[in-house]
CSV table of N, CA and C in Angstrom, one decimal:
chain,number,residue,atom,x,y,z
A,651,MET,N,231.1,220.8,-28.7
A,651,MET,CA,231.5,219.6,-30.1
A,651,MET,C,232.9,220.5,-30.5
A,652,MET,N,234.2,219.3,-30.2
A,652,MET,CA,235.3,220.4,-30.7
A,652,MET,C,235.7,219.6,-31.2
A,653,MET,N,236.3,220.6,-32.8
A,653,MET,CA,236.4,219.8,-34.0
A,653,MET,C,238.2,218.9,-34.5
A,654,THR,N,237.9,218.2,-34.1
A,654,THR,CA,239.0,216.6,-34.7
A,654,THR,C,239.8,216.7,-36.1
A,655,SER,N,240.9,215.8,-35.9
A,655,SER,CA,241.3,215.5,-37.4
A,655,SER,C,240.0,215.1,-38.0
A,656,GLU,N,239.2,213.5,-37.5
A,656,GLU,CA,238.6,213.0,-37.4
A,656,GLU,C,237.5,214.0,-38.4
A,657,TRP,N,237.2,214.6,-37.8
A,657,TRP,CA,235.6,215.5,-38.4
A,657,TRP,C,236.2,216.7,-39.5
A,658,ALA,N,237.6,216.5,-39.9
A,658,ALA,CA,237.7,217.4,-41.0
A,658,ALA,C,237.9,216.5,-41.9
A,659,PHE,N,238.5,215.6,-41.4
A,659,PHE,CA,237.7,214.0,-42.7
A,659,PHE,C,237.0,213.4,-43.4
A,660,ILE,N,236.0,213.7,-42.2
A,660,ILE,CA,234.7,214.0,-42.5
A,660,ILE,C,233.4,215.3,-43.4
A,661,LEU,N,234.7,216.6,-43.1
A,661,LEU,CA,233.9,217.1,-44.5
A,661,LEU,C,234.9,217.7,-45.4
A,662,ASP,N,235.4,217.4,-45.1
A,662,ASP,CA,237.1,216.7,-46.9
A,662,ASP,C,235.3,215.8,-47.1
A,663,GLU,N,235.4,214.6,-46.7
A,663,GLU,CA,234.4,213.9,-47.5
A,663,GLU,C,232.7,214.5,-48.2
A,664,VAL,N,233.2,215.1,-46.9
A,664,VAL,CA,231.2,215.6,-47.9
A,664,VAL,C,231.1,216.8,-48.9
A,665,ASP,N,232.7,217.3,-48.6
A,665,ASP,CA,232.5,218.3,-49.3
A,665,ASP,C,232.9,217.5,-51.3
A,666,GLN,N,233.5,216.5,-51.3
A,666,GLN,CA,234.3,215.8,-52.9
A,666,GLN,C,233.0,215.1,-53.1
A,667,LEU,N,232.1,214.6,-52.2
A,667,LEU,CA,230.7,213.9,-52.6
A,667,LEU,C,229.5,215.0,-53.4
A,668,SER,N,229.8,216.1,-52.5
A,668,SER,CA,229.4,217.6,-53.6
A,668,SER,C,229.3,217.7,-54.6
A,669,ASP,N,230.7,217.7,-54.4
A,669,ASP,CA,231.9,218.0,-56.3
A,669,ASP,C,230.3,216.5,-56.9
A,670,MET,N,230.8,216.2,-56.7
A,670,MET,CA,230.8,214.3,-57.3
A,670,MET,C,229.1,214.5,-57.9
A,671,ILE,N,228.3,214.9,-56.6
A,671,ILE,CA,227.0,215.2,-57.3
A,671,ILE,C,226.8,216.1,-58.5
A,672,ARG,N,227.4,217.5,-58.1
A,672,ARG,CA,227.3,218.7,-59.5
A,672,ARG,C,227.9,218.4,-60.0
A,673,GLN,N,228.5,217.4,-60.3
A,673,GLN,CA,229.5,216.7,-61.9
A,673,GLN,C,228.5,215.8,-61.7
A,674,SER,N,227.0,215.5,-62.1
A,674,SER,CA,226.7,214.4,-62.0
A,674,SER,C,226.4,214.1,-63.2
A,675,ASP,N,225.6,213.0,-64.4
A,675,ASP,CA,224.8,213.7,-65.2
A,675,ASP,C,223.6,214.5,-64.5
A,676,VAL,N,222.8,213.8,-63.8
A,676,VAL,CA,221.3,214.5,-63.4
A,676,VAL,C,221.5,215.7,-63.3
A,677,TYR,N,222.7,216.2,-62.7
A,677,TYR,CA,222.6,217.3,-62.1
A,677,TYR,C,222.6,218.0,-63.4
A,678,ALA,N,223.3,217.8,-64.5
A,678,ALA,CA,223.3,218.2,-65.5
A,678,ALA,C,222.2,218.6,-66.3
A,679,ALA,N,222.0,217.6,-67.0
A,679,ALA,CA,220.6,217.7,-66.7
A,679,ALA,C,219.1,218.8,-66.3
A,680,LEU,N,219.0,218.8,-65.0
A,680,LEU,CA,218.6,219.5,-63.8
A,680,LEU,C,219.0,221.1,-64.8
A,681,ARG,N,220.3,221.3,-63.9
A,681,ARG,CA,220.6,223.1,-64.8
A,681,ARG,C,219.8,223.1,-66.2
A,682,GLU,N,220.7,222.3,-67.4
A,682,GLU,CA,219.5,222.6,-67.8
A,682,GLU,C,218.7,222.4,-68.9
A,683,ALA,N,218.3,222.2,-67.9
A,683,ALA,CA,215.8,222.7,-67.9
A,683,ALA,C,215.9,223.4,-67.1
A,684,GLN,N,216.5,224.1,-66.0
A,684,GLN,CA,216.1,224.9,-65.3
A,684,GLN,C,215.9,226.4,-66.8
A,685,GLN,N,217.8,226.2,-66.8
A,685,GLN,CA,217.9,227.5,-67.8
A,685,GLN,C,216.4,227.4,-69.2
A,686,VAL,N,216.7,225.9,-69.7
A,686,VAL,CA,215.3,226.5,-70.8
A,686,VAL,C,213.8,227.0,-70.0
A,687,VAL,N,213.7,226.6,-68.8
A,687,VAL,CA,212.5,227.2,-68.5
A,687,VAL,C,212.9,228.3,-68.4
A,688,TYR,N,213.7,228.6,-67.0
A,688,TYR,CA,213.6,230.1,-66.9
A,688,TYR,C,214.4,231.0,-68.2
A,689,SER,N,214.6,230.5,-69.5
A,689,SER,CA,214.9,232.0,-69.8
A,689,SER,C,214.1,232.3,-70.8
A,690,ASP,N,212.7,231.6,-70.6
A,690,ASP,CA,212.2,232.3,-71.5
A,690,ASP,C,210.6,232.9,-70.9
A,691,ALA,N,210.5,234.3,-71.6
A,691,ALA,CA,210.2,235.7,-69.2
A,691,ALA,C,208.5,235.5,-70.3
A,692,ALA,N,208.3,234.6,-71.3
A,692,ALA,CA,206.6,234.3,-71.3
A,692,ALA,C,206.6,233.5,-70.4
A,693,LEU,N,207.4,232.4,-70.1
A,693,LEU,CA,207.1,231.0,-69.6
A,693,LEU,C,207.3,231.1,-68.0
A,694,VAL,N,208.2,231.9,-68.1
A,694,VAL,CA,208.3,232.8,-66.2
A,694,VAL,C,207.1,233.5,-66.0
A,695,ALA,N,205.9,234.1,-66.5
A,695,ALA,CA,205.3,235.8,-66.3
A,695,ALA,C,204.2,234.0,-66.2
A,696,GLN,N,204.0,233.1,-66.7
A,696,GLN,CA,203.0,232.3,-66.7
A,696,GLN,C,202.9,231.7,-65.3
A,697,ILE,N,204.7,230.8,-64.8
A,697,ILE,CA,204.7,230.3,-63.6
A,697,ILE,C,204.3,231.8,-62.4
A,698,GLN,N,204.9,232.9,-62.8
A,698,GLN,CA,204.4,233.8,-61.9
A,698,GLN,C,203.0,233.9,-61.4
A,699,ALA,N,202.4,233.4,-62.1
A,699,ALA,CA,200.9,234.0,-62.3
A,699,ALA,C,200.5,232.6,-61.8
A,700,PHE,N,200.6,231.9,-62.0
A,700,PHE,CA,200.1,230.7,-61.6
A,700,PHE,C,200.5,230.4,-59.7
A,701,ASN,N,202.3,230.6,-59.1
A,701,ASN,CA,201.9,231.4,-58.1
A,701,ASN,C,201.3,232.5,-57.6
A,702,ASP,N,200.8,233.4,-58.1
A,702,ASP,CA,199.6,234.3,-57.8
A,702,ASP,C,198.7,233.5,-57.4
A,703,MET,N,198.3,232.9,-58.4
A,703,MET,CA,197.5,232.0,-58.0
A,703,MET,C,196.7,231.0,-57.5
A,704,LYS,N,198.0,230.7,-56.8
A,704,LYS,CA,197.8,229.7,-55.6
A,704,LYS,C,197.8,230.5,-55.1
A,705,VAL,N,197.9,231.2,-53.8
A,705,VAL,CA,197.8,233.1,-52.7
A,705,VAL,C,196.2,232.5,-52.4
A,706,GLN,N,196.3,232.8,-54.4
A,706,GLN,CA,194.3,233.1,-54.3
A,706,GLN,C,193.1,231.6,-53.5
A,707,TYR,N,193.7,230.7,-53.9
A,707,TYR,CA,192.6,229.1,-54.1
A,707,TYR,C,193.3,228.7,-52.2
A,708,GLU,N,194.5,229.0,-51.8
A,708,GLU,CA,194.4,229.0,-50.4
A,708,GLU,C,193.6,230.2,-49.9
A,709,ASP,N,193.0,230.8,-50.4
A,709,ASP,CA,192.1,231.7,-49.8
A,709,ASP,C,191.3,231.2,-50.5
A,710,VAL,N,190.5,230.8,-50.9
A,710,VAL,CA,189.4,229.3,-51.0
A,710,VAL,C,189.5,228.4,-51.0
A,711,GLN,N,190.3,228.1,-49.9
A,711,GLN,CA,190.7,227.1,-50.0
A,711,GLN,C,190.1,226.6,-48.0
A,712,ARG,N,190.5,227.7,-48.0
A,712,ARG,CA,189.9,228.2,-46.2
A,712,ARG,C,188.5,228.6,-46.1
A,713,PHE,N,188.0,229.1,-46.2
A,713,PHE,CA,185.8,229.0,-46.9
A,713,PHE,C,185.2,228.7,-47.9
A,714,GLY,N,186.7,228.0,-48.5
A,714,GLY,CA,185.2,226.5,-49.0
A,714,GLY,C,184.4,226.4,-50.3
A,715,LYS,N,183.6,226.4,-50.4
A,715,LYS,CA,182.1,226.8,-51.4
A,715,LYS,C,181.0,228.4,-51.2
A,716,TYR,N,181.9,228.7,-49.5
A,716,TYR,CA,181.1,229.7,-49.3
A,716,TYR,C,181.8,230.1,-49.1
A,717,HIS,N,183.2,230.9,-50.4
A,717,HIS,CA,183.5,231.8,-50.9
A,717,HIS,C,183.3,232.9,-51.9
A,718,PRO,N,183.0,233.7,-52.3
A,718,PRO,CA,182.6,234.2,-53.5
A,718,PRO,C,183.3,233.9,-54.1
A,719,ASP,N,184.2,233.8,-54.1
A,719,ASP,CA,185.5,233.4,-55.9
A,719,ASP,C,184.9,231.8,-56.0
A,720,TYR,N,184.1,231.3,-55.1
A,720,TYR,CA,184.9,229.4,-55.4
A,720,TYR,C,185.0,229.7,-56.6
A,721,LYS,N,183.9,229.3,-57.5
A,721,LYS,CA,183.8,228.6,-58.6
A,721,LYS,C,184.8,229.0,-59.8
A,722,THR,N,185.1,230.4,-59.4
A,722,THR,CA,186.4,231.9,-60.7
A,722,THR,C,187.7,231.4,-60.6
A,723,ILE,N,188.2,231.1,-59.3
A,723,ILE,CA,189.7,230.9,-59.1
A,723,ILE,C,190.0,229.3,-59.2
A,724,MET,N,188.2,228.5,-58.7
A,724,MET,CA,188.9,227.2,-58.9
A,724,MET,C,189.0,226.8,-60.0
A,725,LYS,N,188.3,227.3,-61.2
A,725,LYS,CA,188.4,227.1,-63.0
A,725,LYS,C,189.3,227.2,-62.9
A,726,ASP,N,190.2,229.7,-62.7
A,726,ASP,CA,190.8,229.3,-62.8
A,726,ASP,C,192.2,228.5,-62.9
A,727,ILE,N,192.8,228.0,-61.7
A,727,ILE,CA,193.5,227.6,-61.2
A,727,ILE,C,193.9,225.4,-61.5
A,728,ARG,N,192.8,225.9,-61.7
A,728,ARG,CA,192.7,224.5,-62.8
A,728,ARG,C,193.7,224.4,-64.0
A,729,GLN,N,192.7,225.7,-64.8
A,729,GLN,CA,193.0,225.8,-66.7
A,729,GLN,C,195.2,225.8,-66.2
A,730,MET,N,195.2,226.7,-65.9
A,730,MET,CA,196.6,227.3,-65.4
A,730,MET,C,196.9,226.3,-65.0
A,731,LYS,N,197.2,225.4,-64.9
A,731,LYS,CA,198.5,223.9,-63.7
A,731,LYS,C,198.4,223.0,-65.2
A,732,ARG,N,196.8,223.3,-65.5
A,732,ARG,CA,196.7,221.9,-67.3
A,732,ARG,C,197.7,222.8,-68.1
A,733,ALA,N,197.2,224.2,-68.9
A,733,ALA,CA,198.6,224.7,-68.8
A,733,ALA,C,200.1,224.7,-68.9
A,734,LEU,N,200.4,224.7,-68.2
A,734,LEU,CA,201.9,224.1,-67.2
A,734,LEU,C,201.8,223.3,-67.5
A,735,ASP,N,201.9,222.0,-67.6
A,735,ASP,CA,201.7,220.8,-67.4
A,735,ASP,C,201.9,220.7,-68.3
A,736,LEU,N,201.0,221.0,-69.5
A,736,LEU,CA,201.0,220.5,-71.2
A,736,LEU,C,202.4,221.4,-71.4
A,737,ASP,N,203.1,222.0,-71.4
A,737,ASP,CA,204.3,222.6,-72.3
A,737,ASP,C,204.7,221.6,-72.2
A,738,GLU,N,206.2,221.1,-72.7
A,738,GLU,CA,207.2,220.4,-72.7
A,738,GLU,C,208.3,220.8,-71.7
A,739,ARG,N,208.6,222.0,-71.5
A,739,ARG,CA,209.5,222.6,-71.1
A,739,ARG,C,209.2,222.3,-69.5
A,740,VAL,N,208.4,222.3,-69.0
A,740,VAL,CA,208.0,222.7,-67.9
A,740,VAL,C,207.9,220.8,-67.1
A,741,SER,N,208.0,220.0,-67.7
A,741,SER,CA,207.4,218.6,-68.2
A,741,SER,C,208.6,217.9,-68.0
A,742,GLN,N,209.3,218.2,-68.8
A,742,GLN,CA,211.1,218.0,-68.9
A,742,GLN,C,211.9,218.5,-67.2
A,743,LEU,N,211.6,220.0,-66.9
A,743,LEU,CA,212.0,220.2,-65.2
A,743,LEU,C,212.1,219.4,-64.6
A,744,ARG,N,210.3,219.3,-64.0
A,744,ARG,CA,209.9,218.2,-63.6
A,744,ARG,C,210.5,216.8,-63.6
A,745,LEU,N,210.3,215.9,-64.6
A,745,LEU,CA,211.3,215.5,-64.7
A,745,LEU,C,213.0,215.6,-63.7
A,746,ALA,N,213.3,216.0,-64.6
A,746,ALA,CA,214.6,215.7,-64.3
A,746,ALA,C,214.6,216.2,-62.7
A,747,GLU,N,214.2,217.6,-61.9
A,747,GLU,CA,213.9,217.1,-60.8
A,747,GLU,C,213.5,216.0,-60.3
A,748,ASN,N,213.0,215.1,-60.2
A,748,ASN,CA,212.6,214.3,-59.8
A,748,ASN,C,213.9,213.1,-60.1
A,749,ASN,N,214.3,213.2,-61.2
A,749,ASN,CA,215.7,212.9,-61.1
A,749,ASN,C,216.4,212.7,-60.1
A,750,TYR,N,217.0,214.1,-60.8
A,750,TYR,CA,218.0,214.9,-59.3
A,750,TYR,C,217.3,213.9,-57.8
A,751,GLN,N,216.2,214.5,-57.2
A,751,GLN,CA,216.0,213.5,-55.9
A,751,GLN,C,216.1,212.7,-55.9
A,752,ASP,N,216.1,211.5,-56.5
A,752,ASP,CA,216.0,210.3,-56.6
A,752,ASP,C,217.6,209.9,-56.4
A,753,LEU,N,218.4,210.8,-57.1
A,753,LEU,CA,220.0,210.5,-56.5
A,753,LEU,C,219.8,211.0,-55.3
A,754,LEU,N,219.9,212.2,-54.9
A,754,LEU,CA,220.1,212.3,-53.1
A,754,LEU,C,219.2,210.9,-52.5
A,755,ASP,N,218.1,210.4,-52.6
A,755,ASP,CA,217.7,209.6,-51.9
A,755,ASP,C,218.2,208.5,-51.2
A,756,GLU,N,219.0,208.1,-53.0
A,756,GLU,CA,219.8,206.9,-53.1
A,756,GLU,C,221.2,207.4,-52.2
A,757,VAL,N,222.1,208.6,-52.4
A,757,VAL,CA,223.2,209.0,-51.9
A,757,VAL,C,222.9,208.8,-50.0
A,758,SER,N,221.6,209.4,-49.8
A,758,SER,CA,221.1,209.1,-48.6
A,758,SER,C,221.0,208.3,-47.8
A,759,ILE,N,220.2,207.3,-48.6
A,759,ILE,CA,220.3,205.7,-47.7
A,759,ILE,C,221.7,205.1,-47.8
A,760,VAL,N,222.6,205.5,-49.3
A,760,VAL,CA,223.7,205.2,-48.9
A,760,VAL,C,224.7,205.1,-47.8
A,761,ILE,N,225.0,206.6,-47.0
A,761,ILE,CA,225.3,207.1,-46.3
A,761,ILE,C,224.8,206.2,-45.0
A,762,GLY,N,223.4,206.6,-44.8
A,762,GLY,CA,223.1,205.8,-43.7
A,762,GLY,C,222.7,204.6,-43.4
A,763,LYS,N,223.2,204.1,-44.1
A,763,LYS,CA,223.5,202.3,-43.6
A,763,LYS,C,224.9,202.1,-43.7
A,764,ASN,N,225.3,203.2,-44.2
A,764,ASN,CA,226.9,203.4,-43.8
A,764,ASN,C,227.3,203.2,-42.5
A,765,VAL,N,226.4,204.5,-41.8
A,765,VAL,CA,226.1,205.3,-40.2
A,765,VAL,C,225.4,203.6,-39.7
A,766,SER,N,225.0,203.8,-39.8
A,766,SER,CA,223.8,202.0,-39.1
A,766,SER,C,222.8,201.6,-39.7
A,767,GLN,N,222.8,199.9,-39.8
A,767,GLN,CA,221.5,199.3,-40.1
A,767,GLN,C,220.1,199.5,-40.1
A,768,SER,N,220.3,200.2,-38.6
A,768,SER,CA,218.9,201.3,-37.9
A,768,SER,C,217.9,202.1,-38.7
A,769,VAL,N,219.5,203.2,-39.3
A,769,VAL,CA,218.9,204.1,-39.3
A,769,VAL,C,217.2,204.4,-40.4
A,770,LYS,N,217.0,205.3,-39.6
A,770,LYS,CA,215.5,205.4,-41.0
A,770,LYS,C,215.8,206.2,-41.8
A,771,VAL,N,216.3,206.1,-42.7
A,771,VAL,CA,216.5,207.2,-43.6
A,771,VAL,C,215.2,208.4,-44.4
A,772,PRO,N,214.4,209.4,-44.4
A,772,PRO,CA,213.3,210.0,-45.2
A,772,PRO,C,213.8,210.0,-47.0
A,773,VAL,N,212.6,209.5,-47.2
A,773,VAL,CA,213.1,209.2,-48.8
A,773,VAL,C,211.3,209.8,-48.9
A,774,SER,N,212.1,210.6,-50.5
A,774,SER,CA,210.6,211.1,-51.5
A,774,SER,C,209.8,209.9,-52.4
A,775,ASN,N,211.1,209.1,-52.5
A,775,ASN,CA,209.9,208.0,-53.5
A,775,ASN,C,209.6,206.9,-52.6
A,776,PRO,N,208.8,206.0,-52.8
A,776,PRO,CA,208.3,204.9,-52.7
A,776,PRO,C,209.3,203.7,-52.3
A,777,PHE,N,209.3,203.8,-53.7
A,777,PHE,CA,210.2,202.5,-54.7
A,777,PHE,C,211.9,202.6,-53.2
A,778,PHE,N,212.6,204.0,-52.8
A,778,PHE,CA,214.0,203.9,-51.8
A,778,PHE,C,213.2,203.3,-50.6
A,779,ALA,N,211.5,203.6,-50.7
A,779,ALA,CA,211.6,203.5,-48.8
A,779,ALA,C,211.4,202.4,-48.9
A,780,GLN,N,211.3,201.1,-49.0
A,780,GLN,CA,211.5,199.9,-48.4
A,780,GLN,C,212.2,199.3,-48.5
A,781,ASP,N,214.2,199.7,-49.1
A,781,ASP,CA,215.9,199.8,-47.9
A,781,ASP,C,215.6,200.5,-47.6
A,782,SER,N,215.5,201.8,-47.0
A,782,SER,CA,215.4,202.9,-46.4
A,782,SER,C,216.0,202.7,-44.5
A,783,GLY,N,214.8,201.7,-44.4
A,783,GLY,CA,215.0,201.2,-42.9
A,783,GLY,C,214.5,200.0,-43.2
A,784,CYS,N,213.4,200.5,-42.6
A,784,CYS,CA,212.7,199.2,-42.4
A,784,CYS,C,211.1,198.9,-42.9
A,785,GLY,N,210.7,199.7,-43.9
A,785,GLY,CA,210.2,199.0,-44.8
A,785,GLY,C,208.8,200.3,-44.8
A,786,SER,N,208.3,200.6,-46.1
A,786,SER,CA,206.5,200.8,-45.7
A,786,SER,C,206.1,201.0,-45.0
A,787,GLY,N,206.6,200.1,-43.9
A,787,GLY,CA,205.6,199.2,-42.5
A,787,GLY,C,205.2,200.6,-41.7
A,788,CYS,N,206.0,201.6,-41.0
A,788,CYS,CA,206.5,202.7,-40.8
A,788,CYS,C,205.2,203.6,-40.5
A,789,GLY,N,204.6,203.8,-39.0
A,789,GLY,CA,203.7,204.9,-39.2
A,789,GLY,C,201.9,204.1,-40.0
A,790,SER,N,201.7,203.2,-40.1
A,790,SER,CA,200.7,202.3,-40.6
A,790,SER,C,200.5,201.6,-39.8
A,791,GLY,N,200.6,201.1,-38.1
A,791,GLY,CA,200.0,201.1,-37.0
A,791,GLY,C,200.7,199.6,-36.3
A,792,GLY,N,201.7,199.4,-37.0
A,792,GLY,CA,203.0,198.6,-36.5
A,792,GLY,C,202.9,197.0,-37.8
A,793,SER,N,203.0,197.6,-38.7
A,793,SER,CA,202.7,196.2,-39.6
A,793,SER,C,204.2,196.2,-39.0
A,794,CYS,N,205.1,196.6,-39.7
A,794,CYS,CA,207.0,196.3,-39.6
A,794,CYS,C,207.3,196.1,-38.5
A,795,SER,N,208.1,195.5,-38.0
A,795,SER,CA,209.8,194.8,-37.0
A,795,SER,C,210.3,195.8,-36.5
A,796,CYS,N,210.2,197.1,-37.3
A,796,CYS,CA,210.8,197.8,-36.0
A,796,CYS,C,210.8,198.4,-34.6
A,797,SER,N,211.6,199.0,-34.9
A,797,SER,CA,211.1,199.1,-32.7
A,797,SER,C,211.6,200.8,-33.1
A,798,ALA,N,210.5,201.1,-32.7
A,798,ALA,CA,210.6,202.9,-33.0
A,798,ALA,C,211.2,203.3,-31.4
């Protein structure tokens, strides 16, 4: 593929779009929430301990209830997850991440629709999936009217 002036123009537009996203309030809220969470050493240690426990959890999932530490690990991971879920800073970070993902989904849909009305744009939020192509029926046994 050769670089043409049209490609250069598109790349300039992409740079402008990414700058606009980085200057948005949603992005600023995400960065602030990340700063709040990851500036607390105790909370970072708690998150790391949870991530380490997830490795053990995945090992337990391979063997199920026959794993010797099944009950202990299942109980511990639920307690750790609950503790993280109840932390206000972590919940604010999750909310900021979801809002940022919604912004990216909206931008993707707008770009996809400008390319072609038949473009299917994968999105994380089912609310946007209805507007992203052929609706929520895709992959559910042909209940939508798209031609895959």
